[in-house]
Short mmCIF file of C-alpha atoms in Angstrom, two decimals:
data_model
loop_
_atom_site.label_atom_id
_atom_site.label_comp_id
_atom_site.label_asym_id
_atom_site.label_seq_id
_atom_site.Cartn_x
_atom_site.Cartn_y
_atom_site.Cartn_z
CA MET A 759 139.87 114.71 158.33
CA ARG A 760 141.93 116.23 155.85
CA THR A 761 145.29 114.89 156.85
CA PHE A 762 144.20 111.56 157.03
CA GLY A 763 142.95 111.73 154.02
CA HIS A 764 145.85 112.56 152.55
CA PHE A 765 147.90 110.00 154.68
CA SER A 766 145.31 107.02 153.07
CA LEU A 767 146.21 108.23 149.61
CA LEU A 768 149.31 108.44 150.31
CA PHE A 769 149.29 105.37 151.85
CA PHE A 770 147.32 103.61 149.01
CA PHE A 771 149.90 104.84 146.21
CA VAL A 772 153.25 103.15 147.84
CA PHE A 773 151.43 100.17 148.74
CA SER A 774 150.39 100.15 144.94
CA LEU A 775 153.82 100.99 144.15
CA THR A 776 155.56 98.09 146.50
CA ALA A 777 152.89 95.87 145.02
CA GLY A 778 154.57 95.71 141.74
CA ALA A 779 151.31 98.55 140.37
CA VAL A 780 148.61 95.51 140.64
CA VAL A 781 145.38 96.02 139.66
CA VAL A 782 142.75 96.01 142.25
CA VAL A 783 139.49 96.79 139.17
CA PRO A 784 137.48 94.09 137.97
CA ASN A 785 138.88 93.78 134.56
CA LEU A 786 135.26 94.48 132.96
CA PRO A 787 134.82 94.46 129.39
CA ASN A 788 134.70 98.31 127.00
CA GLU A 789 131.00 96.71 125.51
CA GLY A 790 128.22 94.44 125.80
CA VAL A 791 126.50 93.02 129.18
CA LEU A 792 128.09 91.16 131.96
CA GLY A 793 126.28 88.29 131.89
CA PRO A 794 127.26 84.86 130.46
CA GLU A 795 125.89 84.13 126.50
CA ASN A 796 122.60 82.25 126.51
CA ARG A 797 122.12 82.98 122.18
CA GLY A 798 119.33 85.21 123.35
CA SER A 799 116.95 83.23 124.56
CA ILE A 800 114.97 83.14 127.68
CA ASP A 801 117.06 83.71 131.24
CA PRO A 802 115.16 81.51 133.73
CA ASN A 803 116.90 83.63 136.71
CA VAL A 804 115.51 87.25 135.44
CA ASP A 805 112.37 88.33 135.91
CA TYR A 806 110.81 89.61 132.85
CA GLU A 807 107.41 90.70 134.21
CA ARG A 808 109.81 93.93 135.87
CA PHE A 809 111.74 96.34 134.12
CA SER A 810 112.50 100.11 134.52
CA GLY A 811 112.47 103.05 132.44
CA ARG A 812 112.99 106.52 131.94
CA VAL A 813 110.23 109.29 130.96
CA SER A 814 112.28 111.04 127.29
CA ASP A 815 108.89 113.28 126.56
CA LYS A 816 105.60 113.99 128.06
CA ASP A 817 102.63 115.92 126.94
CA ASP A 818 101.26 118.81 128.49
CA SER A 819 98.48 116.95 130.19
CA ALA A 820 101.08 114.88 131.59
CA ARG A 821 98.63 111.67 130.51
CA VAL A 822 101.00 110.50 127.55
CA PHE A 823 104.09 109.52 128.51
CA LYS A 824 107.10 108.07 126.06
CA ILE A 825 109.75 106.27 128.14
CA HIS A 826 113.15 104.86 126.90
CA VAL A 827 114.12 102.02 128.78
CA GLU A 828 118.16 100.42 128.19
CA ASN A 829 116.80 96.50 127.43
CA ASN A 830 114.68 96.69 124.24
CA ASN A 831 112.95 93.94 125.11
CA THR A 832 109.64 96.11 124.96
CA LYS A 833 109.86 95.57 121.82
CA PHE A 834 107.18 92.91 122.79
CA PHE A 835 104.40 95.08 123.37
CA ARG A 836 101.50 95.76 121.67
CA ALA A 837 98.79 98.47 120.92
CA GLY A 838 96.51 98.44 123.91
CA ASP A 839 98.51 95.53 126.28
CA SER A 840 97.86 97.29 129.61
CA VAL A 841 101.27 97.88 132.74
CA LEU A 842 101.77 98.88 135.86
CA PHE A 843 104.37 101.20 137.06
CA LYS A 844 105.76 103.18 140.39
CA VAL A 845 107.67 106.21 140.50
CA ASN A 846 111.36 105.08 141.67
CA LEU A 847 112.20 106.14 145.37
CA LYS A 848 108.06 105.84 146.01
CA ASP A 849 107.53 102.00 146.44
CA THR A 850 105.11 102.70 149.77
CA ARG A 851 102.43 104.23 146.87
CA ASP A 852 100.07 101.98 145.06
CA PHE A 853 100.71 100.84 141.39
CA CYS A 854 99.96 103.40 138.58
CA LYS A 855 97.82 101.53 135.64
CA ALA A 856 98.65 102.90 131.96
CA PHE A 857 98.16 101.05 128.42
CA VAL A 858 100.60 101.52 125.53
CA ARG A 859 99.68 103.58 122.68
CA ASN A 860 103.36 102.81 120.54
CA VAL A 861 106.35 100.77 120.13
CA GLU A 862 110.32 101.78 119.23
CA ASP A 863 113.53 100.99 119.65
CA PHE A 864 114.61 101.20 123.13
CA HIS A 865 110.78 103.78 123.46
CA PHE A 866 107.20 102.90 124.47
CA THR A 867 104.68 105.59 124.85
CA ILE A 868 102.12 104.90 127.16
CA TYR A 869 98.82 106.90 128.39
CA VAL A 870 98.16 106.91 132.20
CA GLU A 871 94.74 106.34 133.59
CA SER A 872 95.87 109.08 136.33
CA LEU A 873 98.90 109.50 138.24
CA GLY A 874 97.19 109.59 142.09
CA PRO A 875 97.82 105.96 143.18
CA CYS A 876 102.04 105.76 142.44
CA TYR A 877 103.12 109.68 142.34
CA SER A 878 101.47 113.26 144.42
CA THR A 879 99.19 115.23 142.75
CA THR A 880 100.19 118.71 143.35
CA GLU A 881 104.35 117.77 142.62
CA TYR A 882 105.44 118.38 139.03
CA PHE A 883 105.91 115.37 137.27
CA ARG A 884 109.26 115.66 135.63
CA ARG A 885 110.85 114.33 132.05
CA GLY A 886 113.76 112.38 133.13
CA THR A 887 111.61 110.41 136.29
CA VAL A 888 112.73 106.85 136.27
CA LEU A 889 109.87 104.53 136.60
CA ASN A 890 109.59 100.50 137.89
CA PHE A 891 106.35 98.98 135.58
CA TYR A 892 105.16 95.50 136.00
CA SER A 893 103.72 93.54 133.28
CA LYS A 894 103.12 89.87 133.08
CA THR A 895 101.70 90.27 129.58
CA LEU A 896 105.93 91.51 128.48
CA ALA A 897 107.03 88.73 130.46
CA LEU A 898 104.44 86.24 128.56
CA ARG A 899 105.52 87.98 125.33
CA VAL A 900 109.34 87.49 125.72
CA PHE A 901 108.55 84.10 127.04
CA GLU A 902 106.65 83.52 123.69
CA ALA A 903 109.24 85.05 121.39
CA SER A 904 112.40 82.93 122.90
CA LYS A 905 110.87 79.41 122.52
CA TYR A 906 109.89 81.20 118.69
CA ARG A 907 113.80 82.12 118.15
CA ASP A 908 115.05 78.67 119.36
CA GLN A 909 113.07 77.57 116.68
CA LEU A 910 114.34 79.94 114.07
CA ILE A 911 117.81 79.10 115.49
CA LEU A 912 116.98 75.46 114.60
CA ARG A 913 115.62 76.24 111.05
CA LYS A 914 118.85 78.77 110.50
CA GLU A 915 121.29 75.66 111.61
CA ASP A 916 118.97 73.45 108.79
CA PHE A 917 119.23 76.08 106.18
CA LEU A 918 122.98 76.39 106.90
CA LYS A 919 123.44 73.21 106.56
CA GLN A 920 121.85 72.86 103.15
CA LEU A 921 123.63 75.89 102.11
CA ASN A 922 127.13 74.48 103.20
CA ASP A 923 126.68 70.90 101.18
CA ILE A 924 125.22 73.02 98.15
CA ASN A 925 128.54 75.16 98.62
CA HIS A 926 130.57 72.42 99.27
CA PHE A 927 129.28 70.52 95.72
CA LEU A 928 130.03 73.59 93.79
CA TRP A 929 133.31 74.27 95.36
CA THR A 930 134.08 70.31 95.14
CA PHE A 931 132.23 70.36 91.19
CA ASP A 932 135.51 69.73 88.89
CA GLN A 933 136.79 67.21 91.20
CA GLN A 934 133.48 65.60 91.05
CA LYS A 935 133.01 65.49 87.86
CA VAL A 936 136.84 63.92 87.46
CA LYS A 937 136.26 61.33 89.90
CA THR A 938 132.44 60.18 88.11
CA ALA A 939 133.90 60.35 84.95
CA ALA A 940 136.75 58.26 86.30
CA ASP A 941 133.73 55.97 87.77
CA TYR A 942 131.95 55.15 84.38
CA ASP A 943 135.29 55.03 82.52
CA GLU A 944 136.09 51.73 85.36
CA GLN A 945 132.44 50.65 85.13
CA ILE A 946 132.84 51.11 81.03
CA ASN A 947 136.31 49.46 80.94
CA ARG A 948 135.22 46.33 82.99
CA LEU A 949 131.85 45.88 80.84
CA GLN A 950 133.74 45.85 78.04
CA ARG A 951 136.40 42.90 80.06
CA GLU A 952 133.08 40.60 80.47
CA LYS A 953 131.80 41.49 76.94
CA ARG A 954 135.72 40.04 75.19
CA LYS A 955 135.59 37.30 77.78
CA ALA A 956 132.26 36.58 77.00
CA ILE A 957 132.11 36.09 73.27
CA ASP A 958 135.88 34.51 73.63
CA ASP A 959 134.07 31.73 75.84
CA MET A 960 130.72 31.79 73.16
CA ILE A 961 133.35 31.65 70.41
CA THR A 962 135.31 28.06 72.65
CA LEU A 963 131.90 26.98 73.21
CA LYS A 964 131.10 26.64 69.52
CA GLN A 965 134.24 25.43 68.41
CA GLU A 966 133.41 22.85 71.49
CA ARG A 967 129.58 22.15 69.93
CA LEU A 968 131.01 21.69 66.32
CA VAL A 969 132.93 18.93 67.50
CA LEU A 970 130.70 17.32 69.73
CA GLN A 971 127.83 17.87 66.19
CA ASN A 972 130.31 15.98 64.36
CA GLU A 973 130.47 13.39 66.83
CA LEU A 974 127.05 12.82 67.31
CA MET A 975 126.20 13.08 63.98
CA LYS A 976 128.64 10.13 63.14
CA LYS A 977 127.72 8.17 66.40
CA LEU A 978 123.76 8.63 64.82
CA ASN A 979 124.74 7.49 61.49
CA GLU A 980 126.28 3.88 62.70
CA LEU A 981 123.31 3.82 65.04
CA ASP A 982 121.13 3.81 61.74
CA GLU A 983 122.83 1.73 59.70
CA SER A 984 122.58 -0.90 62.99
CA LEU A 985 119.33 -0.40 63.27
CA LEU A 986 118.83 -1.15 59.82
CA PHE A 987 121.07 -4.22 60.03
CA TYR A 988 119.69 -5.57 62.68
CA ARG A 989 116.04 -4.92 61.62
CA VAL A 990 113.77 -7.97 61.74
CA GLU A 991 111.69 -8.43 58.72
CA ARG A 992 108.07 -8.99 58.29
CA GLN A 993 106.39 -12.25 56.37
CA GLU A 994 104.53 -10.61 53.92
CA LEU A 995 101.68 -13.03 52.12
CA MET A 996 101.68 -10.62 49.29
CA THR A 997 105.56 -10.94 48.81
CA ASP A 998 106.10 -14.36 49.00
CA ARG A 999 103.03 -15.62 47.97
CA TRP A 1000 105.15 -16.42 44.19
CA GLN A 1001 106.58 -19.24 46.39
CA LEU A 1002 103.62 -21.62 46.52
CA ASP A 1003 103.09 -21.53 43.21
CA HIS A 1004 103.92 -24.41 40.70
CA ASP A 1005 106.16 -23.85 37.36
CA GLN A 1006 104.68 -25.41 34.62
CA GLY A 1007 107.50 -23.90 32.31
CA LEU A 1008 104.27 -22.41 30.14
CA PRO A 1009 104.31 -18.49 29.19
CA VAL A 1010 102.09 -16.30 30.68
CA GLY A 1011 100.22 -14.51 28.87
CA HIS A 1012 100.42 -10.58 28.87
CA ARG A 1013 98.48 -8.31 30.67
CA PRO A 1014 96.02 -6.91 29.72
CA GLN A 1015 94.80 -9.09 26.70
CA ASP A 1016 93.43 -8.66 23.49
CA ILE A 1017 89.74 -7.92 23.56
CA LYS A 1018 88.07 -11.00 21.76
CA GLN A 1019 86.07 -10.35 18.71
#
């Protein structure tokens, strides 16, 4: 067996050299997770009701356990939440029930009612034991946290957009100031041109109106003379009665006459 094992290693080494040192192991990242990036939201392919943890500490009564987890979704636990668990490699036994007492980053503390359903009471419960947990409450909290995080992402994007607009305004303030001043200068020049044109038009209109005024006054004077000439006189009795008197050649007395004595 040992000879066959050495022969296998030698054959693999020679095959690697002849194959041009082809790497037959996957190129894994040095850090992070292997799953695709989901922007920290919930993954529908993951069962968040089930997770595992390791007992990092316990009290003397073996009723209070401090659990270390590699997935920090347990941070959504709250004091008083109930959780079920089984001891690893003892899946044939029932669930034990526990209640969350405290939550820390990558740790949470539970109080166990009894280890009888999931572990033999005659065996010593060691630190470092792996527990498989089941909690519908945690899955619901993860779902709510994911939806709330989506809202926070939208709010952050809105704030970033506002901040980007403000930064763009501040960074281009001098250019916008010059552009605004140039726009108003252009409007001022346009208004001044329109003002000069309007004044010139009024002066021209005044001259035309003066000429028209003289012509109209001249025409009116001519019309007044024509109207006076072509006026038909009325026959007035008090004016024409002297033509009816007989001229006797006698002197006419003065008026008023002297008072008689």
